[in-house]
Amino acid sequence: MNNDIFDKETTQLYLLGLLPGPQTLQYDELSVVDDDFNHFLRNVENDLVDSYINGSMDASTLKNFESFYLASPKRMERVAFARTLYRLADRDPTSRLLTRESLAPAVPGFWDKLRFVLNPARLSVAAVVLVCLIGAAWFALTSRPGPGNSGLSKNEPANLSSAANGVIATELFPPTEPPSHAEIATPANNLRVEKRPAIRKEALNTPTPEQRTAPVVATFVLSPPLRGSQPKNITVASNVERIVFRLELEPSEFSAYRLELRDQSNKVLWSSGKMRSTGSDSRKSLTATVPANLLQARNYVFSVSGIPASGEPEIIGDYPFSVVR
Amino acid sequence: MEITKSSTISTKTSWSLSESTFRSFLDWLDGDEPSDGARYLEMRDRLAWYFDRKNCLNPDDLADETLNRVARRLEEEGEIRSDTPAKYCYTVARFVFLEYLRRPDGKNIALDEGPNIEKTSYLLASPNSDETELNERRHRCLEKCTDSLDPASRNVILRYYLGKQRAKIDNREALAKSLGITTNALTIRACRIRSKLESCVRKCVG
C-alpha cells in the first residue's frame, strides 16, 4: 500500500461521489486495475465507515455520507457489518483482557526499583539532605542551654537520628499502604490487581459503539389521503437523523412501485429505485427511509407510481404531509 | 478454493460457458501466477463494488455480466493480448455500465428498496422487530465467521477494533508491537481479515 502516491482525502471524496468526472474515471479504473490502490481504497472506505459509526465524522462529510454513501444497500450493509464488528470486539472477553494487559503501563520490577534507588543523582541529593540534617541536629544539641552545656537526655540524639532517617526514607521510598495478600504475589500482579476495577468500571459506564452511535430514527405511517383532507402533520425532533415513512397503498395491480419526494415547488428531493410493496394484497405498503435533514418545516408530498410489466410508470397517488420541527 | 461457474456465470443470451472455457478464463485471469480461482473472485468483487459506487441497482449481476462477456470474448478470440486481464475487465465493465445507464431502470438511484429487497439486509437502526432480528442474525453470523478464523487472525481482528479514540490508537500500536510489525502492516492485515469476514457474513446472512 503506497500512501505517498494515493491521497486519502481525494479517495474519500471519490467514495462520497464528490470528485469531478475525469478524476472519477481515473479512480474507477484504478479501483479495478491497480492492486495497491484497491487495497488503499478499501482501507480508506473502512476508515470512513468507522468514523461514521464512531460518531467522529464532521458535519459536511456526514451529510455527503448519508446522502450518497448510504444510498446503496450494499454499502449500507457494509456499515451494518462494521457496527456489528465493533460490537463483537467490544463484547469479546478475550480481546478485552489481552488489551488491558497490553495497554497496562510497564510495571517496575525489583531491578527497576533498585536502579531507581541507586540513581547517582538521587543518592547525591539524599547525601546532601542527610548532611544538612545531621548538621542541624548537631547545632541544636550544642546550642541548647543546660547543665554541662548539654541539656540533653541520653536518648534524644537517637530520636533525632530516627527522624532524620525518616525523611530520607520518605524521599527514597514513598509511603505506601500495606500490600494486600494479592499484591504480594508478584510485582506484575501488583499493578494489575489495582488497575482492573478501574477499567471494569470504565467499561460499564462507557456506552457500546452501538449505543453511542445508533442513528435516531422516527417512523411515520401515511394513509391514502381523503379528498379535501389537510396534509398530515409530522413532528420531527431535532435529534432525529433518519425518517422511515410507511405509505399504505390502495389496492392495485402493480407489483413494483417508485416513490418520489417533492417539495412545495414540485422539485424532486429524493426518489427511490424500483420498489416492491410489503404486506397482504388488501394492505400493501411501501417503506422509504430518508435523511431527516432533507426535510424542513414545510409541506411535502410523496408521489407513488406503479410500474407495469411493460410501459411507463403511472402515478397512482400522492401523500401530502407537513413537517413540524 | 471451489468455484462453480453455475453460480456466477449466467447469460441472458443463448450462449453458455463450457467447463473448459471457464477453466481457460480462470487461467487467463491468473496470468503467470495460478491462484486457484482467487483472482476471479477478487475481480468479481472489485467489479461489483465498481458498479455499486456507480449506484447501479444490481452491482453483483452487472459484475457477472462483465465477466461473462470477457469469458465469451476470450472463447471467441482464443486469446486477449491488447490489455492486462484487469484492464480488459475494466474496459468491458465501462461498456456494461453505459448500457445500464440507457436501460429504463438505470437512471434512478435506489435509496431505499431495490429489486432484491428480500435478499438485502442493510437496515441500520430502526425500531421494528424484523431489523432487530436481522441485526441479531448478523451478529451470530459474525461470531460464527470469526470463530472459523485461525486464532491469530481472530485475535488481530478483535483487538484491532476494540476501544475508542485514543485508547483505540494506543491499543493498535501495542498490538502491532506485540506482533512485531508496523502499524501500517497491521492496518493492511486487519483490512484483509475484515474483507474476509465481511464476505463470510454476507453469505451467512443470505
Short mmCIF file of C-alpha atoms in Angstrom, two decimals:
data_model
loop_
_atom_site.label_atom_id
_atom_site.label_comp_id
_atom_site.label_asym_id
_atom_site.label_seq_id
_atom_site.Cartn_x
_atom_site.Cartn_y
_atom_site.Cartn_z
CA MET A 1 0.00 0.00 0.00
CA ASN A 2 1.60 3.21 -1.06
CA ASN A 3 0.15 6.04 0.99
CA ASP A 4 2.55 8.52 -0.59
CA ILE A 5 1.08 8.11 -4.06
CA PHE A 6 -2.59 7.79 -3.13
CA ASP A 7 -4.18 10.65 -1.33
CA LYS A 8 -6.62 9.73 1.42
CA GLU A 9 -8.65 12.91 1.22
CA THR A 10 -9.22 12.67 -2.52
CA THR A 11 -10.01 9.00 -2.22
CA GLN A 12 -12.58 9.85 0.41
CA LEU A 13 -14.13 12.39 -1.95
CA TYR A 14 -14.27 9.66 -4.59
CA LEU A 15 -16.11 7.37 -2.19
CA LEU A 16 -18.59 10.16 -1.43
CA GLY A 17 -19.20 10.84 -5.12
CA LEU A 18 -17.67 14.30 -4.93
CA LEU A 19 -14.83 14.04 -7.42
CA PRO A 20 -15.17 15.69 -10.82
CA GLY A 21 -15.93 13.39 -13.76
CA PRO A 22 -12.46 12.88 -15.27
CA GLN A 23 -10.90 12.20 -11.89
CA THR A 24 -13.70 9.81 -11.02
CA LEU A 25 -12.99 7.87 -14.21
CA GLN A 26 -9.35 7.65 -13.24
CA TYR A 27 -10.21 6.37 -9.78
CA ASP A 28 -12.77 3.95 -11.23
CA GLU A 29 -10.11 2.41 -13.37
CA LEU A 30 -7.55 2.27 -10.57
CA SER A 31 -10.05 0.61 -8.29
CA VAL A 32 -10.37 -2.32 -10.67
CA VAL A 33 -6.93 -2.46 -12.25
CA ASP A 34 -4.45 -1.46 -9.56
CA ASP A 35 -3.98 -3.89 -6.68
CA ASP A 36 -2.31 -1.34 -4.44
CA PHE A 37 -4.99 1.26 -4.99
CA ASN A 38 -7.71 -1.28 -4.44
CA HIS A 39 -6.28 -2.13 -1.02
CA PHE A 40 -5.83 1.54 -0.23
CA LEU A 41 -9.41 2.26 -1.27
CA ARG A 42 -10.75 -0.48 0.98
CA ASN A 43 -8.74 0.89 3.81
CA VAL A 44 -9.98 4.46 3.32
CA GLU A 45 -13.52 3.17 2.99
CA ASN A 46 -13.20 1.21 6.23
CA ASP A 47 -11.93 4.33 7.98
CA LEU A 48 -14.80 6.35 6.57
CA VAL A 49 -17.38 3.83 7.72
CA ASP A 50 -15.71 3.54 11.10
CA SER A 51 -15.75 7.29 11.61
CA TYR A 52 -19.47 7.28 10.83
CA ILE A 53 -20.08 4.54 13.34
CA ASN A 54 -17.91 6.15 15.98
CA GLY A 55 -19.61 9.49 15.51
CA SER A 56 -16.34 11.23 14.66
CA MET A 57 -17.34 12.41 11.19
CA ASP A 58 -17.52 16.15 10.56
CA ALA A 59 -20.89 17.65 9.60
CA SER A 60 -20.12 18.18 5.93
CA THR A 61 -18.77 14.66 5.42
CA LEU A 62 -21.69 13.25 7.37
CA LYS A 63 -24.14 14.99 5.08
CA ASN A 64 -22.48 13.58 1.98
CA PHE A 65 -22.08 10.20 3.57
CA GLU A 66 -25.77 9.95 4.35
CA SER A 67 -26.96 11.29 1.05
CA PHE A 68 -24.54 9.42 -1.20
CA TYR A 69 -22.78 6.58 0.52
CA LEU A 70 -25.85 5.27 2.29
CA ALA A 71 -27.82 5.38 -0.94
CA SER A 72 -26.63 1.88 -1.73
CA PRO A 73 -27.94 -1.23 0.04
CA LYS A 74 -24.57 -2.90 -0.44
CA ARG A 75 -22.78 -0.02 1.24
CA MET A 76 -25.37 0.17 3.99
CA GLU A 77 -24.72 -3.48 4.58
CA ARG A 78 -21.05 -2.65 4.93
CA VAL A 79 -21.91 -0.08 7.60
CA ALA A 80 -24.11 -2.57 9.40
CA PHE A 81 -21.32 -5.12 9.25
CA ALA A 82 -18.83 -2.66 10.72
CA ARG A 83 -21.23 -1.81 13.51
CA THR A 84 -21.59 -5.49 14.32
CA LEU A 85 -17.83 -5.96 14.23
CA TYR A 86 -17.29 -3.19 16.74
CA ARG A 87 -19.99 -4.61 18.94
CA LEU A 88 -18.39 -8.04 18.84
CA ALA A 89 -14.92 -6.70 19.60
CA ASP A 90 -16.34 -4.67 22.44
CA ARG A 91 -18.08 -7.67 23.95
CA ASP A 92 -15.33 -10.22 23.41
CA PRO A 93 -13.83 -11.01 26.82
CA THR A 94 -10.58 -12.40 25.41
CA SER A 95 -9.69 -9.33 23.43
CA ARG A 96 -10.61 -7.06 26.35
CA LEU A 97 -8.30 -8.92 28.71
CA LEU A 98 -5.47 -9.05 26.21
CA THR A 99 -5.81 -5.38 25.52
CA ARG A 100 -5.83 -4.44 29.17
CA GLU A 101 -2.56 -6.27 29.62
CA SER A 102 -1.01 -4.80 26.53
CA LEU A 103 -2.17 -1.32 27.46
CA ALA A 104 -1.11 -1.51 31.09
CA PRO A 105 1.88 0.71 31.76
CA ALA A 106 5.14 -1.08 32.34
CA VAL A 107 5.22 -2.42 35.91
CA PRO A 108 8.50 -1.70 37.72
CA GLY A 109 10.19 -4.88 38.86
CA PHE A 110 12.76 -5.37 41.61
CA TRP A 111 15.72 -4.34 39.42
CA ASP A 112 13.84 -1.28 38.19
CA LYS A 113 13.25 -0.22 41.79
CA LEU A 114 16.88 -0.89 42.72
CA ARG A 115 18.05 1.13 39.74
CA PHE A 116 15.69 3.91 40.81
CA VAL A 117 17.17 3.92 44.32
CA LEU A 118 20.79 3.72 43.19
CA ASN A 119 20.46 6.54 40.73
CA PRO A 120 23.61 8.73 41.34
CA ALA A 121 21.69 11.99 41.21
CA ARG A 122 19.16 10.79 43.76
CA LEU A 123 21.93 9.44 46.01
CA SER A 124 23.81 12.73 45.97
CA VAL A 125 20.65 14.69 46.84
CA ALA A 126 19.94 12.26 49.64
CA ALA A 127 23.51 12.60 50.93
CA VAL A 128 23.25 16.42 50.97
CA VAL A 129 19.93 16.22 52.85
CA LEU A 130 21.46 13.78 55.31
CA VAL A 131 24.48 16.01 55.98
CA CYS A 132 22.23 19.06 56.47
CA LEU A 133 20.04 17.21 58.92
CA ILE A 134 22.98 15.89 60.90
CA GLY A 135 24.44 19.39 60.96
CA ALA A 136 21.15 20.87 62.14
CA ALA A 137 20.83 18.23 64.79
CA TRP A 138 24.41 18.85 65.96
CA PHE A 139 23.73 22.61 66.10
CA ALA A 140 20.56 22.08 68.09
CA LEU A 141 22.35 19.86 70.54
CA THR A 142 25.34 22.10 71.05
CA SER A 143 23.36 25.35 71.31
CA ARG A 144 20.79 24.05 73.82
CA PRO A 145 21.39 25.59 77.28
CA GLY A 146 21.55 23.24 80.22
CA PRO A 147 23.76 21.52 82.66
CA GLY A 148 27.19 20.91 81.25
CA ASN A 149 26.08 22.89 78.20
CA SER A 150 24.33 19.86 77.00
CA GLY A 151 20.75 19.92 78.41
CA LEU A 152 20.14 16.67 76.68
CA SER A 153 18.68 13.41 77.89
CA LYS A 154 20.57 10.36 76.80
CA ASN A 155 18.06 9.20 74.27
CA GLU A 156 17.40 12.49 72.45
CA PRO A 157 20.17 12.16 69.89
CA ALA A 158 18.84 8.75 68.99
CA ASN A 159 15.36 10.23 68.43
CA LEU A 160 16.65 12.93 66.12
CA SER A 161 18.65 10.41 64.25
CA SER A 162 15.50 8.40 63.68
CA ALA A 163 13.66 11.47 62.48
CA ALA A 164 16.43 12.25 60.06
CA ASN A 165 16.32 8.72 58.73
CA GLY A 166 12.61 9.05 58.36
CA VAL A 167 12.99 11.99 55.97
CA ILE A 168 15.46 10.15 53.84
CA ALA A 169 13.35 7.05 53.78
CA THR A 170 10.38 9.09 52.58
CA GLU A 171 12.48 10.55 49.81
CA LEU A 172 13.60 7.19 48.55
CA PHE A 173 10.54 5.05 49.23
CA PRO A 174 7.28 6.97 49.19
CA PRO A 175 4.95 5.69 51.88
CA THR A 176 2.58 3.05 50.67
CA GLU A 177 -0.36 1.32 52.21
CA PRO A 178 0.34 -2.18 53.44
CA PRO A 179 0.12 -4.53 50.46
CA SER A 180 -2.87 -6.78 50.24
CA HIS A 181 -2.40 -10.53 50.01
CA ALA A 182 -2.94 -10.47 46.24
CA GLU A 183 -0.43 -7.68 45.74
CA ILE A 184 2.35 -9.61 47.43
CA ALA A 185 2.36 -12.37 44.83
CA THR A 186 4.44 -10.72 42.11
CA PRO A 187 5.24 -7.16 41.19
CA ALA A 188 3.46 -7.64 37.88
CA ASN A 189 0.28 -8.82 39.55
CA ASN A 190 0.53 -5.91 41.85
CA LEU A 191 -0.49 -3.28 39.37
CA ARG A 192 -2.94 -5.46 37.55
CA VAL A 193 -4.93 -6.01 40.71
CA GLU A 194 -5.07 -2.28 41.28
CA LYS A 195 -5.91 -1.48 37.68
CA ARG A 196 -8.66 -3.93 36.90
CA PRO A 197 -11.53 -2.45 38.88
CA ALA A 198 -10.95 0.95 37.28
CA ILE A 199 -11.01 -0.50 33.78
CA ARG A 200 -14.05 -2.58 34.53
CA LYS A 201 -15.86 0.47 35.82
CA GLU A 202 -14.99 2.36 32.69
CA ALA A 203 -16.27 -0.49 30.56
CA LEU A 204 -19.57 -0.47 32.40
CA ASN A 205 -20.04 3.27 32.16
CA THR A 206 -18.97 3.71 28.56
CA PRO A 207 -21.71 3.10 26.03
CA THR A 208 -21.02 0.46 23.41
CA PRO A 209 -20.43 1.72 19.87
CA GLU A 210 -23.98 0.63 19.11
CA GLN A 211 -25.47 2.70 21.93
CA ARG A 212 -23.24 5.64 21.20
CA THR A 213 -23.85 5.95 17.50
CA ALA A 214 -27.15 4.33 16.60
CA PRO A 215 -28.97 6.88 14.45
CA VAL A 216 -32.19 8.21 15.91
CA VAL A 217 -34.99 7.08 13.67
CA ALA A 218 -38.57 8.33 13.59
CA THR A 219 -41.29 6.31 11.90
CA PHE A 220 -44.50 7.69 10.39
CA VAL A 221 -47.37 5.97 8.65
CA LEU A 222 -49.08 7.84 5.83
CA SER A 223 -52.52 6.63 4.82
CA PRO A 224 -54.09 7.37 1.42
CA PRO A 225 -55.44 10.91 1.79
CA LEU A 226 -59.16 11.52 1.72
CA ARG A 227 -60.45 14.06 -0.75
CA GLY A 228 -60.09 17.59 0.62
CA SER A 229 -58.26 16.48 3.74
CA GLN A 230 -55.43 18.50 5.22
CA PRO A 231 -51.83 17.25 4.91
CA LYS A 232 -50.85 15.09 7.83
CA ASN A 233 -48.59 16.86 10.32
CA ILE A 234 -45.48 15.03 11.35
CA THR A 235 -43.34 16.33 14.18
CA VAL A 236 -39.64 15.71 13.77
CA ALA A 237 -37.44 16.20 16.82
CA SER A 238 -34.08 17.88 16.27
CA ASN A 239 -32.10 14.76 17.16
CA VAL A 240 -33.82 12.57 14.56
CA GLU A 241 -31.37 11.55 11.86
CA ARG A 242 -33.48 9.32 9.68
CA ILE A 243 -37.19 9.16 8.99
CA VAL A 244 -38.92 5.97 7.98
CA PHE A 245 -42.18 6.52 6.11
CA ARG A 246 -44.61 3.72 5.62
CA LEU A 247 -47.10 4.55 2.89
CA GLU A 248 -50.25 2.47 2.96
CA LEU A 249 -51.37 1.74 -0.59
CA GLU A 250 -54.79 1.49 -2.13
CA PRO A 251 -55.36 -1.95 -3.70
CA SER A 252 -53.72 -2.06 -7.13
CA GLU A 253 -52.44 -4.47 -9.74
CA PHE A 254 -48.86 -3.30 -9.72
CA SER A 255 -46.09 -5.48 -8.44
CA ALA A 256 -43.45 -2.74 -8.44
CA TYR A 257 -43.53 0.89 -7.50
CA ARG A 258 -41.47 4.03 -7.48
CA LEU A 259 -41.55 6.83 -4.95
CA GLU A 260 -40.68 10.48 -5.31
CA LEU A 261 -40.47 13.04 -2.56
CA ARG A 262 -41.32 16.56 -3.76
CA ASP A 263 -41.30 19.93 -2.08
CA GLN A 264 -43.86 22.71 -2.48
CA SER A 265 -42.28 23.87 -5.73
CA ASN A 266 -42.66 20.34 -7.09
CA LYS A 267 -38.94 19.82 -7.05
CA VAL A 268 -37.93 16.19 -6.59
CA LEU A 269 -35.83 15.95 -3.45
CA TRP A 270 -35.49 12.23 -3.32
CA SER A 271 -36.51 9.29 -5.44
CA SER A 272 -36.42 5.59 -4.89
CA GLY A 273 -35.49 2.88 -7.28
CA LYS A 274 -37.89 0.18 -8.25
CA MET A 275 -39.61 -0.95 -5.07
CA ARG A 276 -41.75 -3.82 -4.05
CA SER A 277 -44.62 -3.44 -1.65
CA THR A 278 -44.90 -5.45 1.51
CA GLY A 279 -47.95 -6.86 3.26
CA SER A 280 -51.01 -8.68 2.01
CA ASP A 281 -52.95 -7.69 -1.13
CA SER A 282 -55.53 -5.71 0.84
CA ARG A 283 -52.96 -3.91 3.00
CA LYS A 284 -49.94 -3.27 0.83
CA SER A 285 -47.46 -0.66 1.90
CA LEU A 286 -44.18 0.89 0.80
CA THR A 287 -41.39 1.81 3.15
CA ALA A 288 -38.95 4.62 2.50
CA THR A 289 -36.12 5.88 4.64
CA VAL A 290 -34.94 9.44 4.08
CA PRO A 291 -32.34 11.52 5.89
CA ALA A 292 -34.12 13.82 8.35
CA ASN A 293 -32.03 16.82 7.31
CA LEU A 294 -33.70 16.68 3.91
CA LEU A 295 -36.93 17.95 5.44
CA GLN A 296 -37.51 21.46 6.78
CA ALA A 297 -40.66 22.77 8.47
CA ARG A 298 -42.65 22.84 5.22
CA ASN A 299 -45.16 20.91 3.16
CA TYR A 300 -44.06 17.93 1.12
CA VAL A 301 -45.64 15.20 -0.90
CA PHE A 302 -44.75 11.63 -1.70
CA SER A 303 -45.79 10.66 -5.23
CA VAL A 304 -46.30 6.96 -5.74
CA SER A 305 -46.03 5.49 -9.23
CA GLY A 306 -46.97 1.96 -10.17
CA ILE A 307 -44.62 0.24 -12.60
CA PRO A 308 -46.38 -2.07 -15.01
CA ALA A 309 -44.70 -5.13 -16.53
CA SER A 310 -44.34 -3.14 -19.71
CA GLY A 311 -44.89 0.52 -20.38
CA GLU A 312 -44.31 3.71 -18.49
CA PRO A 313 -44.79 4.14 -14.74
CA GLU A 314 -48.16 5.53 -13.78
CA ILE A 315 -48.78 7.90 -10.87
CA ILE A 316 -51.28 6.25 -8.56
CA GLY A 317 -51.33 8.51 -5.56
CA ASP A 318 -49.98 11.48 -3.68
CA TYR A 319 -49.36 11.53 0.08
CA PRO A 320 -49.05 15.14 1.26
CA PHE A 321 -47.63 15.83 4.68
CA SER A 322 -46.42 18.81 6.65
CA VAL A 323 -43.25 18.77 8.72
CA VAL A 324 -43.27 20.43 12.12
CA ARG A 325 -39.91 20.96 13.80
CA MET B 1 -10.89 -22.83 -3.47
CA GLU B 2 -14.01 -24.14 -5.07
CA ILE B 3 -15.62 -22.08 -7.78
CA THR B 4 -18.56 -23.20 -9.77
CA LYS B 5 -19.38 -21.42 -12.93
CA SER B 6 -23.07 -22.14 -12.48
CA SER B 7 -23.31 -19.76 -9.55
CA THR B 8 -21.72 -16.83 -11.21
CA ILE B 9 -21.63 -17.22 -14.95
CA SER B 10 -25.05 -17.00 -16.42
CA THR B 11 -26.00 -15.22 -19.55
CA LYS B 12 -29.04 -13.53 -20.88
CA THR B 13 -28.27 -14.78 -24.36
CA SER B 14 -28.28 -18.32 -25.56
CA TRP B 15 -24.53 -18.50 -25.26
CA SER B 16 -23.28 -20.57 -22.35
CA LEU B 17 -19.85 -21.13 -20.97
CA SER B 18 -18.34 -24.58 -21.14
CA GLU B 19 -16.27 -26.03 -18.34
CA SER B 20 -13.10 -25.92 -20.41
CA THR B 21 -13.68 -22.30 -21.45
CA PHE B 22 -14.30 -21.34 -17.87
CA ARG B 23 -11.05 -23.01 -16.87
CA SER B 24 -9.23 -21.12 -19.66
CA PHE B 25 -10.83 -17.91 -18.44
CA LEU B 26 -9.61 -18.50 -14.88
CA ASP B 27 -6.10 -19.26 -16.18
CA TRP B 28 -6.11 -16.09 -18.26
CA LEU B 29 -7.16 -14.00 -15.27
CA ASP B 30 -4.45 -15.62 -13.16
CA GLY B 31 -1.72 -14.83 -15.67
CA ASP B 32 1.53 -16.43 -14.64
CA GLU B 33 0.55 -16.93 -11.06
CA PRO B 34 -2.04 -19.67 -10.54
CA SER B 35 -4.46 -18.56 -7.81
CA ASP B 36 -6.90 -21.44 -7.83
CA GLY B 37 -9.77 -19.08 -8.59
CA ALA B 38 -8.90 -16.43 -6.01
CA ARG B 39 -8.13 -13.90 -8.72
CA TYR B 40 -11.50 -14.50 -10.31
CA LEU B 41 -13.31 -13.90 -7.02
CA GLU B 42 -11.22 -10.81 -6.38
CA MET B 43 -12.02 -9.39 -9.81
CA ARG B 44 -15.71 -10.11 -9.39
CA ASP B 45 -15.66 -8.35 -6.04
CA ARG B 46 -13.86 -5.32 -7.46
CA LEU B 47 -16.29 -5.06 -10.35
CA ALA B 48 -19.30 -5.39 -8.07
CA TRP B 49 -18.01 -2.57 -5.91
CA TYR B 50 -17.25 -0.50 -9.01
CA PHE B 51 -20.87 -0.84 -10.14
CA ASP B 52 -22.06 -0.19 -6.63
CA ARG B 53 -20.12 3.07 -6.45
CA LYS B 54 -21.92 3.99 -9.65
CA ASN B 55 -25.18 3.43 -7.74
CA CYS B 56 -26.30 0.65 -10.04
CA LEU B 57 -29.22 -1.31 -8.73
CA ASN B 58 -27.74 -4.78 -9.21
CA PRO B 59 -23.97 -4.43 -8.93
CA ASP B 60 -23.36 -8.15 -8.50
CA ASP B 61 -25.38 -9.03 -11.58
CA LEU B 62 -23.51 -6.42 -13.60
CA ALA B 63 -20.18 -7.81 -12.40
CA ASP B 64 -21.26 -11.25 -13.56
CA GLU B 65 -22.41 -9.81 -16.84
CA THR B 66 -19.00 -8.19 -17.32
CA LEU B 67 -17.04 -11.35 -16.59
CA ASN B 68 -19.41 -13.30 -18.75
CA ARG B 69 -18.70 -11.05 -21.71
CA VAL B 70 -14.97 -11.21 -21.16
CA ALA B 71 -15.06 -15.01 -21.00
CA ARG B 72 -17.11 -15.11 -24.15
CA ARG B 73 -14.68 -12.85 -25.94
CA LEU B 74 -11.82 -14.99 -24.79
CA GLU B 75 -13.52 -18.08 -26.13
CA GLU B 76 -14.22 -16.42 -29.47
CA GLU B 77 -10.78 -14.88 -29.89
CA GLY B 78 -8.74 -17.60 -28.27
CA GLU B 79 -6.63 -15.01 -26.53
CA ILE B 80 -6.73 -11.36 -25.47
CA ARG B 81 -3.42 -9.58 -25.61
CA SER B 82 -4.42 -5.96 -26.03
CA ASP B 83 -4.59 -5.29 -22.31
CA THR B 84 -3.84 -6.87 -19.00
CA PRO B 85 -6.74 -9.02 -17.77
CA ALA B 86 -7.71 -6.45 -15.12
CA LYS B 87 -7.61 -3.56 -17.61
CA TYR B 88 -9.63 -5.50 -20.12
CA CYS B 89 -12.24 -6.38 -17.49
CA TYR B 90 -12.50 -2.71 -16.56
CA THR B 91 -12.95 -1.66 -20.20
CA VAL B 92 -15.78 -4.14 -20.61
CA ALA B 93 -17.26 -3.03 -17.29
CA ARG B 94 -17.39 0.55 -18.61
CA PHE B 95 -19.45 -0.61 -21.58
CA VAL B 96 -21.75 -2.63 -19.35
CA PHE B 97 -22.24 0.45 -17.17
CA LEU B 98 -23.00 2.71 -20.15
CA GLU B 99 -25.53 0.19 -21.40
CA TYR B 100 -27.02 0.03 -17.93
CA LEU B 101 -27.50 3.80 -17.95
CA ARG B 102 -29.52 3.52 -21.13
CA ARG B 103 -31.84 0.98 -19.58
CA PRO B 104 -35.15 2.33 -18.19
CA ASP B 105 -34.27 1.28 -14.64
CA GLY B 106 -30.77 2.60 -14.84
CA LYS B 107 -31.39 6.24 -14.16
CA ASN B 108 -32.70 6.11 -10.66
CA ILE B 109 -30.75 5.55 -7.57
CA ALA B 110 -32.18 3.03 -5.20
CA LEU B 111 -32.16 4.94 -1.98
CA ASP B 112 -34.38 2.53 -0.27
CA GLU B 113 -35.59 -0.74 -1.67
CA GLY B 114 -34.19 -2.35 -4.77
CA PRO B 115 -35.47 -5.30 -6.73
CA ASN B 116 -33.64 -7.74 -4.48
CA ILE B 117 -35.23 -6.44 -1.34
CA GLU B 118 -35.73 -9.94 0.02
CA LYS B 119 -32.03 -10.61 -0.22
CA THR B 120 -30.72 -7.35 1.08
CA SER B 121 -30.17 -6.75 4.73
CA TYR B 122 -28.94 -3.24 5.00
CA LEU B 123 -31.18 -1.55 7.51
CA LEU B 124 -29.14 0.14 10.13
CA ALA B 125 -31.17 1.03 13.13
CA SER B 126 -34.84 1.15 13.41
CA PRO B 127 -37.40 0.06 15.87
CA ASN B 128 -39.12 -2.75 14.07
CA SER B 129 -38.62 -6.33 15.11
CA ASP B 130 -37.51 -7.59 11.67
CA GLU B 131 -34.50 -5.32 11.78
CA THR B 132 -33.64 -6.28 15.34
CA GLU B 133 -33.81 -9.89 14.29
CA LEU B 134 -31.63 -9.15 11.28
CA ASN B 135 -29.06 -7.42 13.48
CA GLU B 136 -29.02 -10.41 15.79
CA ARG B 137 -28.63 -12.77 12.84
CA ARG B 138 -25.77 -10.67 11.53
CA HIS B 139 -24.14 -10.77 14.94
CA ARG B 140 -24.47 -14.56 15.17
CA CYS B 141 -23.03 -14.90 11.68
CA LEU B 142 -20.11 -12.68 12.54
CA GLU B 143 -19.39 -14.75 15.65
CA LYS B 144 -19.52 -17.90 13.56
CA CYS B 145 -17.28 -16.41 10.87
CA THR B 146 -14.85 -15.07 13.46
CA ASP B 147 -14.66 -18.46 15.13
CA SER B 148 -13.77 -20.03 11.80
CA LEU B 149 -10.68 -17.80 11.52
CA ASP B 150 -7.33 -19.08 12.65
CA PRO B 151 -6.64 -17.98 16.25
CA ALA B 152 -4.02 -15.41 15.25
CA SER B 153 -6.35 -13.66 12.79
CA ARG B 154 -9.19 -13.78 15.26
CA ASN B 155 -7.01 -12.18 17.87
CA VAL B 156 -5.90 -9.45 15.45
CA ILE B 157 -9.35 -8.51 14.24
CA LEU B 158 -10.97 -8.41 17.67
CA ARG B 159 -8.20 -6.43 19.25
CA TYR B 160 -7.91 -4.11 16.26
CA TYR B 161 -11.48 -2.92 16.62
CA LEU B 162 -11.51 -2.61 20.36
CA GLY B 163 -11.53 0.70 22.18
CA LYS B 164 -12.38 4.24 21.37
CA GLN B 165 -10.43 7.23 20.15
CA ARG B 166 -7.04 7.50 21.88
CA ALA B 167 -7.40 4.12 23.59
CA LYS B 168 -8.02 2.53 20.20
CA ILE B 169 -4.89 4.10 18.74
CA ASP B 170 -2.79 3.01 21.71
CA ASN B 171 -4.31 -0.41 21.50
CA ARG B 172 -3.38 -0.74 17.84
CA GLU B 173 0.16 0.43 18.48
CA ALA B 174 0.51 -2.10 21.27
CA LEU B 175 -0.94 -4.81 19.08
CA ALA B 176 1.46 -4.02 16.23
CA LYS B 177 4.34 -4.05 18.67
CA SER B 178 3.31 -7.38 20.12
CA LEU B 179 3.14 -8.83 16.61
CA GLY B 180 6.48 -7.31 15.67
CA ILE B 181 5.05 -5.39 12.71
CA THR B 182 4.45 -1.74 11.86
CA THR B 183 1.04 -0.16 12.40
CA ASN B 184 0.74 0.22 8.65
CA ALA B 185 1.31 -3.52 8.16
CA LEU B 186 -1.23 -4.16 10.90
CA THR B 187 -3.78 -1.98 9.12
CA ILE B 188 -3.31 -3.97 5.93
CA ARG B 189 -3.61 -7.24 7.79
CA ALA B 190 -6.75 -6.13 9.63
CA CYS B 191 -8.24 -4.82 6.38
CA ARG B 192 -7.78 -8.21 4.71
CA ILE B 193 -9.26 -10.11 7.61
CA ARG B 194 -12.17 -7.67 7.70
CA SER B 195 -12.86 -8.20 4.00
CA LYS B 196 -12.80 -11.95 4.52
CA LEU B 197 -15.18 -11.69 7.45
CA GLU B 198 -17.47 -9.32 5.60
CA SER B 199 -17.75 -11.73 2.71
CA CYS B 200 -18.39 -14.63 5.10
CA VAL B 201 -21.11 -12.71 6.94
CA ARG B 202 -22.78 -11.66 3.69
CA LYS B 203 -23.04 -15.29 2.64
CA CYS B 204 -24.21 -16.38 6.06
CA VAL B 205 -26.92 -13.71 6.39
CA GLY B 206 -28.11 -14.52 2.88
#
